[in-house]
Amino acid sequence: MNRSLHRSLRRPLAAAVAAAGLLGLLTAVPRPAPAEAMPVASADTSATVFYWTKTRNWTSYRLHYAPDGGPWTTVPGTAMTAACTDWVKLTVPLGGAAGLAATFNDGNGVWDNNGGKNYALGTGDITVRDGVVAHSDPCATTPTGPSPSPTPGASGNTAEVFYSTANVGWNTVNMHHKPAGGAWTTVPGVGMAAACTGWAKRTVDLGSATSLVAAFNNGNGVWDNNNGSDYTLAAGRSTVKDNKVTGSAADPCASAVPDTVAPTVPTGVTATADGTSVVVSWQPSTDAVGVTKYQVTRVGGTKGDRVADVGSTVYSDTGLEPRTSYRYTVRAVDAAGNVSGASAAASATTGAQPPAAGQGAPLGTDPRRDPIYFVLTARFNDGDTSNDRGGSQHVKSGNAANQDPMFRGDFKGLVDKLDYIKGLGFSAVWITPVVLNRSDYDYHGYHGYDFYRVDPRLESAGASYQDLIDAAHAKGMKIYQDVVYNHSSRWGAKGLFTPPVYGVRDSQWSWYYDEKNDGFEYDGLTVETKSGKSYYNGDLWSTAEPTGNTCLNWGKPTGGKSAEGYTVYNCQWPNPTSGMFPSAYYHRCWIGNWEGEDSRSCWLHEDLADFDTESPAVQNYLIGAYDKYIDMGVDGFRVDTAVHIPRTTWNRRFLPAIQERVTARFGAAAAKNFFVFGEVAAFVNDKWNRGSVNHSAQFYTWKERKEYSADDAAAALEMYDYEQQQGTGAQPTSTNAFLNGNSYHAPDHSRFSGMNVIDMRMHMNFGDANNAYHNGKDSDDSYNDATYNVVYVDSHDYGPNKSSERYAGGTDAWAENMSLMWTFRGIPTLYYGSEVEFQAGKKIDCGPSCPLATTGRAYFGDRIAGQVTAPDFSTVASASGAVADTLSQPLVKHVQRLNQIRRAVPALQMGQYSTEGITGSMAYKRRYTDAASGVDSFALVTVTGAATYTGVPNGSYTDAVTGDTRTVTDGKLSVAAPGMGNLRVYVLDLGGANKGPGKVGTAGPYLK
């Protein structure tokens, strides 16, 4: 699979290739197949390599290769010869090797090396087309597989098979088949030739048979086998389209005029340097059928010219030489392989080095030290009323009557109240997504439209997103940005694909469909002059059916009526269909089983257009977008809907890309502590989500256990099936969260995926703290390291037990929950306002059907109006106005002191734990030891109830809550029940810097 170039440029070069002055020609290490499938090499093997030329348009083609275990050819390799239309080939002798590593070039320094990974090819006939490897002879005119011998005297029958590629997104199509009474072809079958746009064709000799059975695939493990039933095709001409066979069919290409017209030349190309990176962007080209990709050519530097294939209109080129001028041109490629002329060139000169760490750099400390305060930015605090926006649902929702626009809070309001959050004792702030959103009700940030732009409704003069990050860092506080890789808004993703929808400005719908204004671009904030609306949608609809439309029954009435009684049409919002979106970028199905494979490859909701995250174009778009925010210095990502993307895609693409970018910009230490925590939503009380490992939170904390196909879509299915078959009992386990007796041991993170998770099991059970504790503890051996779990009671989505209301268990129960969260393993996290039981019992979200003021997402700014200063965590120097009253509330005092105690005892932040030798309902011992810093911290904890500890180290213990000191001489310590919401934290005096803090803070309503 073709991989995005911006990642390959950061990979180290093989010494021999570096000496040749060529970038990215890596000597790939072959990945062996499983033992049971390992091919046995013959004494004399060969490979005939076919290379697709239409989208390259080079004047010559060379194959630079190395047989497995053998040396590389001399750069630039061996010339390939013409094979048939649009293909060149070369037969390579391999001796006894079972394959070869390969790259292609034009002989003049322009290379295709599979995005820096090289191509791993086997033996026999192999095609390489636009980064996709398949096994067939594209120039063959007869099937290569066996077929039954014709009956003597009988005339030979043939089947002319047309296969539709319109909705599968394959560049290569193979047909695996057998005539009736005959034998199957060798997997993956025989190659089908391009017949016309959207169709592949193959003629099969049936001998005396009158039908055949067939399945189709892309050569890399992605199959269409008619949902397990295969296709039965009769002699004569048949078409196969969208799982439907049409016999005695008309030739679908007979009336089709071959597409020989290239797309328009890309315009508006700009190149902007940032350190040793360059971001190139351009305006989309147009085409009669549709643009499928762009080719970006870079000229400059000492390492040779490069061509990169890009699926979006933004390309991030990184790892460049400093103080060097580069020139970029862009060509557009359509579905038929027609290539436009080159755009006007855009140039940029790189700087000396990336911006120095400091402002805009992550703090880079262990994330377990930082308790998290979670805010919906647009609902937290309004610092600038000029960027408030109510949107199209302002009146209908009831928000207008409350003078409460959905976009109300902003970065300025958050900057103004950082001292409030710091005064509570929190040193990390998790904020909702910041990218430009687009839908009728998008204040929450999860309807991303332009992933490369911060939503202007959140920014103000002097309070940009960068200003927020810098202001937080200046106070020693981290910013965790909520990010979405799974889906875009229903309007698609700007720069990747935006779907046209049916709309008509008639007497019923003119209120909804704005008059088009070709000179206006939506940004959510600016008011469009013709409509007088910031939520302008004139650029999104069309009465006439657009070229290349894939939505069925365009503009025809559905027979239904809107809530207002208006006629509803097909392909019109709010009557959505995934059919509006091309399979090259989006999935085209709806989830039917939330614990099935389709939950990772279909739409969640009509407003959440599901990205095909296994598509290189989508991967490039998202990686490039989130690189921007990494460069701004955010400290971590909270990953929305992580479970709806295959683990293989996270492990292969997105998580390594995050690590590579942070490392490149800020160093390995910062990358190690860049905190990624995923929402793997499992709303059940099971250790494993209804027995499905693929849908369980802990599953995502692990690397893969075996190799899968190179194609990401095929690998996702293979991994899903393999792990489901392995079952819950065969999943990896870890002792990283557990003490060895009383001793801390170095954790083993060698199998860590790079993604930590929200502790969904504790979240679901926090209706009762004791229940949450025992359920959480029961799962900890199945996480890679549960000490990194993010733990909360409720959030912007759910309360415990999948309640749709904010937690309303009462103040005492809240205090008990907090006491557990702040002393048990994991990172305590509080949803804004819970410190005063804000909106307790209120429905968390009801969309635009009720006012936000009546929900769990109500505006909080009124509770924190006034002035507050916090010189240190959990310390308020002064407060006036409403915020002073808020800071006097009992749970505020409780959380302030919990943060003080946790910050003073390293064992509570980063320690492993054990319940060995301990009696008590919520009682445990914790220890953290770090030889490098000399830190050694050991604590005994009990929440609410009495506890007895046996087999603990002898010595002097002091309770951080009361200051009570006990001397242990026989390895035993007993503690009376402190009462609900209260706790005891006896810290062992280990002398010197590890003496222990003694009593921390002053007694409050619960900690006393």
PDB file of C-alpha atoms in Angstrom, residues 75-197:
ATOM      1  CA  VAL A  75      21.446   2.227  -8.741  1.00  0.00           C
ATOM      2  CA  PRO A  76      19.280   3.057 -10.684  1.00  0.00           C
ATOM      3  CA  GLY A  77      18.544  -0.607 -11.456  1.00  0.00           C
ATOM      4  CA  THR A  78      17.527  -2.530 -14.585  1.00  0.00           C
ATOM      5  CA  ALA A  79      15.465  -1.065 -17.417  1.00  0.00           C
ATOM      6  CA  MET A  80      11.919  -2.392 -17.790  1.00  0.00           C
ATOM      7  CA  THR A  81      10.366  -3.027 -21.203  1.00  0.00           C
ATOM      8  CA  ALA A  82       6.925  -2.382 -22.657  1.00  0.00           C
ATOM      9  CA  ALA A  83       4.470  -5.186 -21.880  1.00  0.00           C
ATOM     10  CA  CYS A  84       1.066  -3.945 -23.084  1.00  0.00           C
ATOM     11  CA  THR A  85      -0.876  -0.699 -22.914  1.00  0.00           C
ATOM     12  CA  ASP A  86       0.024   1.229 -19.731  1.00  0.00           C
ATOM     13  CA  TRP A  87       2.305  -1.558 -18.398  1.00  0.00           C
ATOM     14  CA  VAL A  88       6.038  -2.259 -18.419  1.00  0.00           C
ATOM     15  CA  LYS A  89       7.627  -5.427 -17.120  1.00  0.00           C
ATOM     16  CA  LEU A  90      10.837  -7.150 -16.124  1.00  0.00           C
ATOM     17  CA  THR A  91      11.465 -10.800 -15.320  1.00  0.00           C
ATOM     18  CA  VAL A  92      13.866 -11.151 -12.399  1.00  0.00           C
ATOM     19  CA  PRO A  93      15.790 -14.373 -11.665  1.00  0.00           C
ATOM     20  CA  LEU A  94      15.669 -15.057  -7.941  1.00  0.00           C
ATOM     21  CA  GLY A  95      17.674 -18.266  -7.643  1.00  0.00           C
ATOM     22  CA  GLY A  96      16.182 -19.966  -4.613  1.00  0.00           C
ATOM     23  CA  ALA A  97      14.762 -16.786  -3.030  1.00  0.00           C
ATOM     24  CA  ALA A  98      11.068 -16.609  -2.182  1.00  0.00           C
ATOM     25  CA  GLY A  99      10.724 -12.946  -3.164  1.00  0.00           C
ATOM     26  CA  LEU A 100      12.437  -9.614  -3.616  1.00  0.00           C
ATOM     27  CA  ALA A 101      12.491  -6.061  -2.286  1.00  0.00           C
ATOM     28  CA  ALA A 102      11.885  -3.516  -5.026  1.00  0.00           C
ATOM     29  CA  THR A 103      11.707   0.166  -5.904  1.00  0.00           C
ATOM     30  CA  PHE A 104      11.030   1.908  -9.219  1.00  0.00           C
ATOM     31  CA  ASN A 105      12.462   5.072 -10.781  1.00  0.00           C
ATOM     32  CA  ASP A 106      12.713   7.017 -14.006  1.00  0.00           C
ATOM     33  CA  GLY A 107      16.485   6.718 -14.234  1.00  0.00           C
ATOM     34  CA  ASN A 108      16.859  10.411 -13.425  1.00  0.00           C
ATOM     35  CA  GLY A 109      16.306  10.553  -9.679  1.00  0.00           C
ATOM     36  CA  VAL A 110      12.511  10.365  -9.393  1.00  0.00           C
ATOM     37  CA  TRP A 111      11.547   7.346  -7.298  1.00  0.00           C
ATOM     38  CA  ASP A 112       8.573   5.268  -6.198  1.00  0.00           C
ATOM     39  CA  ASN A 113       9.781   3.399  -3.121  1.00  0.00           C
ATOM     40  CA  ASN A 114       6.387   2.757  -1.533  1.00  0.00           C
ATOM     41  CA  GLY A 115       6.592   5.796   0.707  1.00  0.00           C
ATOM     42  CA  GLY A 116       9.998   4.788   2.105  1.00  0.00           C
ATOM     43  CA  LYS A 117       9.074   1.172   2.871  1.00  0.00           C
ATOM     44  CA  ASN A 118      10.070  -0.424  -0.466  1.00  0.00           C
ATOM     45  CA  TYR A 119       7.846  -3.042  -2.073  1.00  0.00           C
ATOM     46  CA  ALA A 120       8.033  -6.605  -0.782  1.00  0.00           C
ATOM     47  CA  LEU A 121       7.251  -8.832  -3.783  1.00  0.00           C
ATOM     48  CA  GLY A 122       6.956 -12.601  -4.098  1.00  0.00           C
ATOM     49  CA  THR A 123       7.374 -14.865  -7.118  1.00  0.00           C
ATOM     50  CA  GLY A 124       5.426 -15.407 -10.335  1.00  0.00           C
ATOM     51  CA  ASP A 125       3.429 -12.643 -12.034  1.00  0.00           C
ATOM     52  CA  ILE A 126       3.202  -9.516  -9.869  1.00  0.00           C
ATOM     53  CA  THR A 127       1.609  -6.142 -10.596  1.00  0.00           C
ATOM     54  CA  VAL A 128       2.407  -2.863  -8.872  1.00  0.00           C
ATOM     55  CA  ARG A 129      -0.206  -0.212  -9.612  1.00  0.00           C
ATOM     56  CA  ASP A 130      -0.376   3.051  -7.688  1.00  0.00           C
ATOM     57  CA  GLY A 131       1.145   1.416  -4.609  1.00  0.00           C
ATOM     58  CA  VAL A 132      -1.093  -1.686  -4.701  1.00  0.00           C
ATOM     59  CA  VAL A 133       0.604  -5.062  -5.148  1.00  0.00           C
ATOM     60  CA  ALA A 134      -1.348  -7.906  -6.750  1.00  0.00           C
ATOM     61  CA  HIS A 135      -0.613 -11.251  -8.377  1.00  0.00           C
ATOM     62  CA  SER A 136      -1.685 -11.572 -11.995  1.00  0.00           C
ATOM     63  CA  ASP A 137      -0.566 -10.971 -15.575  1.00  0.00           C
ATOM     64  CA  PRO A 138      -2.366  -7.779 -16.666  1.00  0.00           C
ATOM     65  CA  CYS A 139      -1.439  -8.464 -20.285  1.00  0.00           C
ATOM     66  CA  ALA A 140      -2.713 -12.047 -20.422  1.00  0.00           C
ATOM     67  CA  THR A 141      -5.541 -12.820 -22.828  1.00  0.00           C
ATOM     68  CA  THR A 142      -6.484 -16.254 -21.457  1.00  0.00           C
ATOM     69  CA  PRO A 143      -6.940 -17.545 -17.905  1.00  0.00           C
ATOM     70  CA  THR A 144      -3.866 -19.044 -16.270  1.00  0.00           C
ATOM     71  CA  GLY A 145      -5.790 -21.398 -13.993  1.00  0.00           C
ATOM     72  CA  PRO A 146      -6.973 -24.893 -14.951  1.00  0.00           C
ATOM     73  CA  SER A 147     -10.281 -25.379 -16.705  1.00  0.00           C
ATOM     74  CA  PRO A 148     -12.141 -28.499 -17.742  1.00  0.00           C
ATOM     75  CA  SER A 149     -11.258 -30.018 -21.057  1.00  0.00           C
ATOM     76  CA  PRO A 150     -13.862 -29.441 -23.737  1.00  0.00           C
ATOM     77  CA  THR A 151     -16.042 -32.420 -24.525  1.00  0.00           C
ATOM     78  CA  PRO A 152     -15.023 -33.886 -27.888  1.00  0.00           C
ATOM     79  CA  GLY A 153     -17.245 -32.525 -30.560  1.00  0.00           C
ATOM     80  CA  ALA A 154     -18.715 -29.838 -28.365  1.00  0.00           C
ATOM     81  CA  SER A 155     -18.170 -26.203 -29.144  1.00  0.00           C
ATOM     82  CA  GLY A 156     -16.320 -24.200 -26.500  1.00  0.00           C
ATOM     83  CA  ASN A 157     -18.402 -21.824 -24.377  1.00  0.00           C
ATOM     84  CA  THR A 158     -17.166 -18.498 -23.038  1.00  0.00           C
ATOM     85  CA  ALA A 159     -18.236 -16.147 -20.270  1.00  0.00           C
ATOM     86  CA  GLU A 160     -17.620 -12.430 -20.664  1.00  0.00           C
ATOM     87  CA  VAL A 161     -17.595 -11.018 -17.127  1.00  0.00           C
ATOM     88  CA  PHE A 162     -17.775  -7.314 -16.267  1.00  0.00           C
ATOM     89  CA  TYR A 163     -17.138  -6.310 -12.651  1.00  0.00           C
ATOM     90  CA  SER A 164     -18.072  -2.854 -11.318  1.00  0.00           C
ATOM     91  CA  THR A 165     -15.304  -1.086  -9.401  1.00  0.00           C
ATOM     92  CA  ALA A 166     -17.353   2.039  -8.717  1.00  0.00           C
ATOM     93  CA  ASN A 167     -18.029   1.291  -5.069  1.00  0.00           C
ATOM     94  CA  VAL A 168     -15.114  -0.929  -4.032  1.00  0.00           C
ATOM     95  CA  GLY A 169     -12.265   1.531  -4.588  1.00  0.00           C
ATOM     96  CA  TRP A 170      -9.865  -1.084  -5.986  1.00  0.00           C
ATOM     97  CA  ASN A 171      -7.149  -0.220  -8.495  1.00  0.00           C
ATOM     98  CA  THR A 172      -6.529  -3.898  -9.287  1.00  0.00           C
ATOM     99  CA  VAL A 173      -9.212  -6.557  -9.732  1.00  0.00           C
ATOM    100  CA  ASN A 174      -8.646 -10.311  -9.828  1.00  0.00           C
ATOM    101  CA  MET A 175     -11.275 -12.932 -10.615  1.00  0.00           C
ATOM    102  CA  HIS A 176     -10.908 -16.255  -8.790  1.00  0.00           C
ATOM    103  CA  HIS A 177     -13.187 -18.768 -10.497  1.00  0.00           C
ATOM    104  CA  LYS A 178     -13.975 -22.311 -11.541  1.00  0.00           C
ATOM    105  CA  PRO A 179     -16.121 -23.517 -14.459  1.00  0.00           C
ATOM    106  CA  ALA A 180     -18.921 -25.878 -13.455  1.00  0.00           C
ATOM    107  CA  GLY A 181     -17.324 -29.279 -12.899  1.00  0.00           C
ATOM    108  CA  GLY A 182     -13.828 -27.812 -13.086  1.00  0.00           C
ATOM    109  CA  ALA A 183     -11.142 -26.601 -10.729  1.00  0.00           C
ATOM    110  CA  TRP A 184     -10.543 -23.245  -9.097  1.00  0.00           C
ATOM    111  CA  THR A 185      -7.846 -20.944 -10.385  1.00  0.00           C
ATOM    112  CA  THR A 186      -4.871 -20.432  -8.100  1.00  0.00           C
ATOM    113  CA  VAL A 187      -5.555 -17.752  -5.469  1.00  0.00           C
ATOM    114  CA  PRO A 188      -5.898 -14.820  -5.998  1.00  0.00           C
ATOM    115  CA  GLY A 189      -7.103 -15.702  -9.494  1.00  0.00           C
ATOM    116  CA  VAL A 190      -6.492 -13.942 -12.801  1.00  0.00           C
ATOM    117  CA  GLY A 191      -6.273 -10.248 -13.458  1.00  0.00           C
ATOM    118  CA  MET A 192      -9.178  -8.400 -15.015  1.00  0.00           C
ATOM    119  CA  ALA A 193      -8.460  -5.678 -17.542  1.00  0.00           C
ATOM    120  CA  ALA A 194      -9.844  -2.151 -17.355  1.00  0.00           C
ATOM    121  CA  ALA A 195     -12.807  -2.026 -19.742  1.00  0.00           C
ATOM    122  CA  CYS A 196     -14.025   1.535 -19.216  1.00  0.00           C
ATOM    123  CA  THR A 197     -14.349   3.889 -16.289  1.00  0.00           C
TER     124      THR A 197
END
